[in-house]
CSV table of C-alpha atoms and ligand atoms in Angstrom, one decimal:
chain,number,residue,atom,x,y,z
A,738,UNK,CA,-136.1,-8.4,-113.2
A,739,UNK,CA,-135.9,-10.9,-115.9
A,740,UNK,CA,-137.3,-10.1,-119.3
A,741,UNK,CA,-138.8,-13.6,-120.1
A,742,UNK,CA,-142.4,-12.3,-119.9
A,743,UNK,CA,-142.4,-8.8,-121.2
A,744,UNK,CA,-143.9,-9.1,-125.5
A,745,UNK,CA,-141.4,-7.0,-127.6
A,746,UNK,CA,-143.4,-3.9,-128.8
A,747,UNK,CA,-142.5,-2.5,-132.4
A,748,UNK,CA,-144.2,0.8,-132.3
A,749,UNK,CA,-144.7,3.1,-135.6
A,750,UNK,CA,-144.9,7.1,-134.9
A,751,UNK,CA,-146.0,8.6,-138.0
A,752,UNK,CA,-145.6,11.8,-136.9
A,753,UNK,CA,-147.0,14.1,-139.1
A,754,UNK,CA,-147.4,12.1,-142.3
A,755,UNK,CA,-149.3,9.8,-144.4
A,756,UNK,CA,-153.2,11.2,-144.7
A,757,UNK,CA,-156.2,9.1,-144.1
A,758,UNK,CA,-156.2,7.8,-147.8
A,759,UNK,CA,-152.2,7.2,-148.1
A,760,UNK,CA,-152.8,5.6,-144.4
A,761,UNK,CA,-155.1,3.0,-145.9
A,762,UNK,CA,-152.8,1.8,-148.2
A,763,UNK,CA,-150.4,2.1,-146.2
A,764,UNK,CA,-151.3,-0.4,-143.4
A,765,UNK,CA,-152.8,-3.0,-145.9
A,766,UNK,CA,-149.2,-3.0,-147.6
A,767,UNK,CA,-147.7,-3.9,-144.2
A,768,UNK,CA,-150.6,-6.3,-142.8
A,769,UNK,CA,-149.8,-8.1,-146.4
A,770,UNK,CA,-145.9,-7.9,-145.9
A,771,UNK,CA,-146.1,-9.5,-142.4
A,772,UNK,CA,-148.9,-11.9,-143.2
A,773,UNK,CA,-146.5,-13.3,-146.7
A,774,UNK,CA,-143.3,-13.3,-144.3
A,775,UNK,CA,-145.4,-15.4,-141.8
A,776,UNK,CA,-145.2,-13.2,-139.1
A,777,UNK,CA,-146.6,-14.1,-136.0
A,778,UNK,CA,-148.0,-11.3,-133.8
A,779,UNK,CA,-148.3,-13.0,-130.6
A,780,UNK,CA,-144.5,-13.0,-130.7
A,781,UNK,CA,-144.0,-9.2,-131.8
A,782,UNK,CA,-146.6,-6.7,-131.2
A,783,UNK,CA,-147.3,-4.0,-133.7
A,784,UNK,CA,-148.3,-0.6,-132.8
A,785,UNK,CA,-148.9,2.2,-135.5
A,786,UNK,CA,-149.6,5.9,-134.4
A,787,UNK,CA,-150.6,7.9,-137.3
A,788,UNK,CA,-151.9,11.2,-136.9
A,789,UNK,CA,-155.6,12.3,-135.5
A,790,UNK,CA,-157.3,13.0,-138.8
A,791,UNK,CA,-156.4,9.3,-140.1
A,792,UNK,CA,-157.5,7.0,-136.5
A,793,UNK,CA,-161.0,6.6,-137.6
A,794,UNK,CA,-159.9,5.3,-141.0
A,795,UNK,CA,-157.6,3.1,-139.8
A,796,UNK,CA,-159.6,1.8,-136.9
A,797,UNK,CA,-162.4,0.8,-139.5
A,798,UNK,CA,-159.7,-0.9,-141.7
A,799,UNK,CA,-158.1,-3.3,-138.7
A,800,UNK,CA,-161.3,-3.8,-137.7
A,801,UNK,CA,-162.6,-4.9,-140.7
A,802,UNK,CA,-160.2,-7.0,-141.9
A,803,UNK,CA,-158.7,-8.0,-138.7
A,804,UNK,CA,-155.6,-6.5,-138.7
A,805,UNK,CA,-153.7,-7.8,-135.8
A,806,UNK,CA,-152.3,-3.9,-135.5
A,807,UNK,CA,-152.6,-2.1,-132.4
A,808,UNK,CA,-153.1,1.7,-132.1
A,809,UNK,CA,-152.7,4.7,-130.5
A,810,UNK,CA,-152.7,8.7,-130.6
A,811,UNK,CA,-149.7,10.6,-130.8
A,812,UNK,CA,-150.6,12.3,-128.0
A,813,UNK,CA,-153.9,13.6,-125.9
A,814,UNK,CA,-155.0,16.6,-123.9
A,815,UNK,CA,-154.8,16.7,-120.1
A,816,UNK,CA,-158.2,17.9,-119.8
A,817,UNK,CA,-161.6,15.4,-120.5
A,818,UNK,CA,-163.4,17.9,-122.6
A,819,UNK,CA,-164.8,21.6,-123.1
A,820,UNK,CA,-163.2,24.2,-124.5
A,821,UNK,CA,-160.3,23.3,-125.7
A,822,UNK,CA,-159.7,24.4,-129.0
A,823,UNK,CA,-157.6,21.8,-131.3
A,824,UNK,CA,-157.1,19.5,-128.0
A,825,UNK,CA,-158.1,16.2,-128.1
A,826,UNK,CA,-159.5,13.8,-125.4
A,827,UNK,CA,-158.4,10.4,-124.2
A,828,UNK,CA,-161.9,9.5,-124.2
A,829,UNK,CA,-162.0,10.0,-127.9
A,830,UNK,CA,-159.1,7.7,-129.1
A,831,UNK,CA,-160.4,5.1,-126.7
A,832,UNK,CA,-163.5,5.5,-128.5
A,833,UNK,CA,-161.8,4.6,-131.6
A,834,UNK,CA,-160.1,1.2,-129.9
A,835,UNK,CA,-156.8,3.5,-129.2
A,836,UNK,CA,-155.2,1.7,-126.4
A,837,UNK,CA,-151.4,3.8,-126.1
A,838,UNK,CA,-151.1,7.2,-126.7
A,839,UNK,CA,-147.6,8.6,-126.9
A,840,UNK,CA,-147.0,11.0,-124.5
A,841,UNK,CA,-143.3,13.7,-124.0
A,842,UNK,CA,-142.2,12.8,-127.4
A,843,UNK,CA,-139.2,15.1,-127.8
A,844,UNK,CA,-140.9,16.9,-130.7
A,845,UNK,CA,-143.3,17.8,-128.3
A,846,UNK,CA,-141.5,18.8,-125.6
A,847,UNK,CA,-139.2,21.1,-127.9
A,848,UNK,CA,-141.7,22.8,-130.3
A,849,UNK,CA,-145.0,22.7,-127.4
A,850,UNK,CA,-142.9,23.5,-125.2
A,851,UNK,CA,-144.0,20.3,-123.0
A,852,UNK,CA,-142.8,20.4,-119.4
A,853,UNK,CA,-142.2,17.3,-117.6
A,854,UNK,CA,-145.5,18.4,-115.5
A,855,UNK,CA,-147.6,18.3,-118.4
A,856,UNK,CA,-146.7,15.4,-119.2
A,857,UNK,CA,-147.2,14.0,-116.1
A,858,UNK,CA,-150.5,15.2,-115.9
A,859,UNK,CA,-150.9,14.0,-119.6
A,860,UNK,CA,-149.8,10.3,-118.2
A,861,UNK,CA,-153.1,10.7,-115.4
A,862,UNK,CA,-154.9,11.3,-118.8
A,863,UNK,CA,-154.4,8.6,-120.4
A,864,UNK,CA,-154.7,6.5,-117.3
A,865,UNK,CA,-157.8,8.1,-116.8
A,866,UNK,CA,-159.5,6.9,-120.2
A,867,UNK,CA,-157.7,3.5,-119.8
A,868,UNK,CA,-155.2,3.9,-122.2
A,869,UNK,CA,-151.6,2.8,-121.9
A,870,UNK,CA,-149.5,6.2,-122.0
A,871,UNK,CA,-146.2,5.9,-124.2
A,872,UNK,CA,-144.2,7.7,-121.7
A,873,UNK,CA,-141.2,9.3,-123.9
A,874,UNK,CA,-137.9,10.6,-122.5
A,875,UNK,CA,-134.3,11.5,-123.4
A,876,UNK,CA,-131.4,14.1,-123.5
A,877,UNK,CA,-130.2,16.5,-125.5
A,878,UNK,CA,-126.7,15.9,-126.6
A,879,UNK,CA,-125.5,18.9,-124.0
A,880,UNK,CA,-127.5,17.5,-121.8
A,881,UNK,CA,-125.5,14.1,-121.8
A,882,UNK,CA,-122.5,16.1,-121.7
A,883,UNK,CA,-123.0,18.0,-119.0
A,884,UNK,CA,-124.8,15.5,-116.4
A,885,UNK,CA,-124.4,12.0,-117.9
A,886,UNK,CA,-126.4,10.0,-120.3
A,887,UNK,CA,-128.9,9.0,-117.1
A,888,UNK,CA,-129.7,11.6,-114.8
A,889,UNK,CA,-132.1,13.5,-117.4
A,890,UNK,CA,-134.4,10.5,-118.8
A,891,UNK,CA,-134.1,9.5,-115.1
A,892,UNK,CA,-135.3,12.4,-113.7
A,893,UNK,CA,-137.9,12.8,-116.8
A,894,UNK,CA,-139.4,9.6,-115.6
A,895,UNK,CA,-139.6,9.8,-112.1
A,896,UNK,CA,-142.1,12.8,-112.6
A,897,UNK,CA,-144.0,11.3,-115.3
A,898,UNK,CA,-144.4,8.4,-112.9
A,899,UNK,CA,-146.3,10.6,-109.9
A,900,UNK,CA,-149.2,9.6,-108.5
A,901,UNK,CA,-149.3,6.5,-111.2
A,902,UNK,CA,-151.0,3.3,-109.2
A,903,UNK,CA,-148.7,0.3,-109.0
A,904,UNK,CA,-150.7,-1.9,-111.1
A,905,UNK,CA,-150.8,0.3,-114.4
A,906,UNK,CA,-150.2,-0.2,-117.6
A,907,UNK,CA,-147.3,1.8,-118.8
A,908,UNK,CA,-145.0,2.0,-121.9
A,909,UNK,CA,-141.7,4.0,-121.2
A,910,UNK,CA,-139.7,4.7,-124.5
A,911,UNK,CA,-135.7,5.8,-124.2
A,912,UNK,CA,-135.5,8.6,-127.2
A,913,UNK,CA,-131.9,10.2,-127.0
A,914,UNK,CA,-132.5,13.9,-128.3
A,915,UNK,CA,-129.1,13.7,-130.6
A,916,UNK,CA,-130.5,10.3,-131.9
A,917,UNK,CA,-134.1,11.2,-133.4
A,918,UNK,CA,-134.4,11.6,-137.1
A,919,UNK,CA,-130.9,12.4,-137.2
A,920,UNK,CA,-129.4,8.9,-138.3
A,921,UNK,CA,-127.2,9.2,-135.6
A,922,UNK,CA,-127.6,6.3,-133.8
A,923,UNK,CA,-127.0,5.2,-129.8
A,924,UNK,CA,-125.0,2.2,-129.7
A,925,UNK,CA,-127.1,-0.6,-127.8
A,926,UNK,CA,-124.8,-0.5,-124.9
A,927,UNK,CA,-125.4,3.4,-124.8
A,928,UNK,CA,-129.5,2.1,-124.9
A,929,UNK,CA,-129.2,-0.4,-122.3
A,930,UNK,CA,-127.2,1.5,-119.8
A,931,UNK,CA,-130.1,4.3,-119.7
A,932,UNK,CA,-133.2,1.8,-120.1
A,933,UNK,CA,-131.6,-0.3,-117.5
A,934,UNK,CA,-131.8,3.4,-115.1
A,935,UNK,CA,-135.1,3.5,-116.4
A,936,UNK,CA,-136.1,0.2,-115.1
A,937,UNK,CA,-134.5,0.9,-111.9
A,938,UNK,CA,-137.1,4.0,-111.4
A,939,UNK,CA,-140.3,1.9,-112.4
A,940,UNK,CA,-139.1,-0.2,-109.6
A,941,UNK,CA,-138.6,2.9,-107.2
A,942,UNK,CA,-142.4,4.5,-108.1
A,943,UNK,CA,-144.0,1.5,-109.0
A,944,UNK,CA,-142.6,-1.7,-107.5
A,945,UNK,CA,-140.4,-4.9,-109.0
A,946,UNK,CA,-143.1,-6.5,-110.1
A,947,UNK,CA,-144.3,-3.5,-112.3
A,948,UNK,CA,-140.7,-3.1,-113.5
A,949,UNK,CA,-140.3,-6.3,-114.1
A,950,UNK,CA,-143.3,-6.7,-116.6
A,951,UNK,CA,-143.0,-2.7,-117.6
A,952,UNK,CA,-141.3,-2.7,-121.6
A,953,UNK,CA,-138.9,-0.2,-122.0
A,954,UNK,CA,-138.3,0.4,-125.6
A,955,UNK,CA,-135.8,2.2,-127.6
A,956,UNK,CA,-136.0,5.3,-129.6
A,957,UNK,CA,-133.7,6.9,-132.6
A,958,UNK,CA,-132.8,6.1,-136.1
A,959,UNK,CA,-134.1,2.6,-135.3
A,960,UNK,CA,-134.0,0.7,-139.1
A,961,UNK,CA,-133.9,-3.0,-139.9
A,962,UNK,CA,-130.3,-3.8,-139.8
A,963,UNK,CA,-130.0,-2.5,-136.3
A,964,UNK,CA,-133.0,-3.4,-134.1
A,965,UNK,CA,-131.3,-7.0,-133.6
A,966,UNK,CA,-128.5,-6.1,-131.7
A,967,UNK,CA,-131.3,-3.0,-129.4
A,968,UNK,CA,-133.3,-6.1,-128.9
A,969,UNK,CA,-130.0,-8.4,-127.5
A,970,UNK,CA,-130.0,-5.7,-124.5
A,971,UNK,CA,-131.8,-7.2,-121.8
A,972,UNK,CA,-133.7,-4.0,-120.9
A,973,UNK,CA,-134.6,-3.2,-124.1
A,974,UNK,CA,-138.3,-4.7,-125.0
A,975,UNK,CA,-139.1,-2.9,-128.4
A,976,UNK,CA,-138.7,0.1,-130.5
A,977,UNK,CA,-140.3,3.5,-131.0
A,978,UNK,CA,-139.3,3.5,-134.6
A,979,UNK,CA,-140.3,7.6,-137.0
A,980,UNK,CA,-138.6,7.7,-140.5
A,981,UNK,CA,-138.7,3.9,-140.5
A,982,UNK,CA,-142.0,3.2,-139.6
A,983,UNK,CA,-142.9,5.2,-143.1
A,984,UNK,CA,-141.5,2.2,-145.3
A,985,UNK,CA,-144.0,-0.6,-145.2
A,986,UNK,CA,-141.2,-3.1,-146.2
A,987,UNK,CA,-138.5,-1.4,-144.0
A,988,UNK,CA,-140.5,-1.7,-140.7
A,989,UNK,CA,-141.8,-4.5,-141.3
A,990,UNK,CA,-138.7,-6.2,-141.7
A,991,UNK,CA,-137.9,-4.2,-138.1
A,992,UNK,CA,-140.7,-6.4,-136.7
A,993,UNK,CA,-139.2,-9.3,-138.0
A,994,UNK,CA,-135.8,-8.4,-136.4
A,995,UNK,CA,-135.8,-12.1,-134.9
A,996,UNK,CA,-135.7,-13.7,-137.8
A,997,UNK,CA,-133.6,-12.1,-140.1
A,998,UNK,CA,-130.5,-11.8,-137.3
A,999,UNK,CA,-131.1,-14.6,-135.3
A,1000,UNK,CA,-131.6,-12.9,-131.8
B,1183,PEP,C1,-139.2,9.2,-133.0
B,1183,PEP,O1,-139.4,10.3,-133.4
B,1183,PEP,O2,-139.8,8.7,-132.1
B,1183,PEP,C2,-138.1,8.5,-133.7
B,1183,PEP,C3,-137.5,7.5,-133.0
B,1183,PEP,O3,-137.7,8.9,-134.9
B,1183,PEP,P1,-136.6,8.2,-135.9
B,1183,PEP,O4,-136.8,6.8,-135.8
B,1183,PEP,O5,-136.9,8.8,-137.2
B,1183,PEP,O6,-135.3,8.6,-135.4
């Protein structure tokens, strides 16, 4: 399962900041930061995820000035449409050129209280509306303790991955609990050992070839002067970057990890 074909993904989650005017700014800063430092996208791809309110804005501002920028929701309802209150379709962010939407992210899980159903059910979503779900798991730091830093991102995943064909299109991003927005940090052996597991169960549900071209990124504190030595792991493909992905200089020089450490 070599890693010679899967394109690093650097993937922003804006969480619940920046509004639709600061987001405009905000993404022609970084277009203009990448495009000075020569960065070339078919080497790196870029992924922002701001919130709902800002997609259209943003969508009009790649699209009109070409913005090499992927996007995606931050996460979508498991239901089509009708009423819903405050949910939000997959078949509206693909309307707006979405193509990920994150879905488990901790934050979710914790204060939504997100069951590892729903989001499976939210992964048939996305599939659903053609987008590429952003499947997030991790463990708490008692979690880790008590089973291992595997068995519950392992287990996480195999219920996400349910019923998913063999031939989709699926991001699956490694976010230990202890190492979001906390600056605590998971050393990249800690990271490969669990995204390695991970690659192990795309294999199980989905097939070698799927795990073999499935990226499996990292998630936690990522910031410029460590990505380098994630993206040395061999099953780590990219980074699902929060607090960093705020600071247009700051990630950007995240998606430049290859050329300011040499990896
Ligand atoms: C996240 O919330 O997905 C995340 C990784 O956050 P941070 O980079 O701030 O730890």
């Amino acid at each position: 399962m070599g890693s010679v074909t899967r394109k690093p993904l650097i993937a922003g989650n804006w969480k619940m900041n920046l509004d639709h005017l600061q987001a405009v700014a905000f993404v022609q800063k970084l277009h203009w930061t990448l495009k000075d430092a020569g960065h070339e996208h078919d080497t790196v791809e870029v992924a922002v995820f701001p919130p709902f309110t800002d997609i259209r804005t943003v969508q009009t501002l790649i699209d009109a000035d070409k913005i090499p920028f992927a996007l995606g929701g931050q996460d979508l309802s498991t239901k089509d449409s009708g009423a819903y209150t405050g949910e939000i379709s997959g078949a509206f962010l693909k309307k707006l050129d979405a193509g990920y939407v994150i879905i488990g992210h901790s934050e979710r899980r914790e204060y939504h209280h997100e069951s590892d159903a729903d989001v499976a059910a939210k992964v048939q979503a996305a599939l659903r509306h053609d987008l590429v779900p952003v499947i997030c798991v991790g463990e708490t730091l008692e979690q880790r303790e008590e089973s291992g830093p595997t068995a519950v991102s392992v287990e996480q995943l195999k219920v996400a991955l349910e019923g998913v064909p063999a031939d989709a299109d699926v991001v699956v991003a490694y976010e230990p609990v202890w190492a979001i927005g906390t600056g605590q940090v998971a050393s990249p052996e800690q990271a490969q050992e669990v995204c390695s597991a991970l690659r192990a169960v795309v294999a199980a549900s989905l097939g070698d070839e799927a795990a073999a071209r499935t990226r499996i990124l990292y998630g936690g504190s990522v910031k410029s002067g460590n990505i380098a030595s994630f993206m040395r792991e061999p099953d780590v493909d990219g980074a699902l970057v929060g607090g960093a992905s705020l600071i247009a200089e700051e990630f950007a020089a995240i998606v430049r990890y290859q050329k300011h450490v040499g990896v």
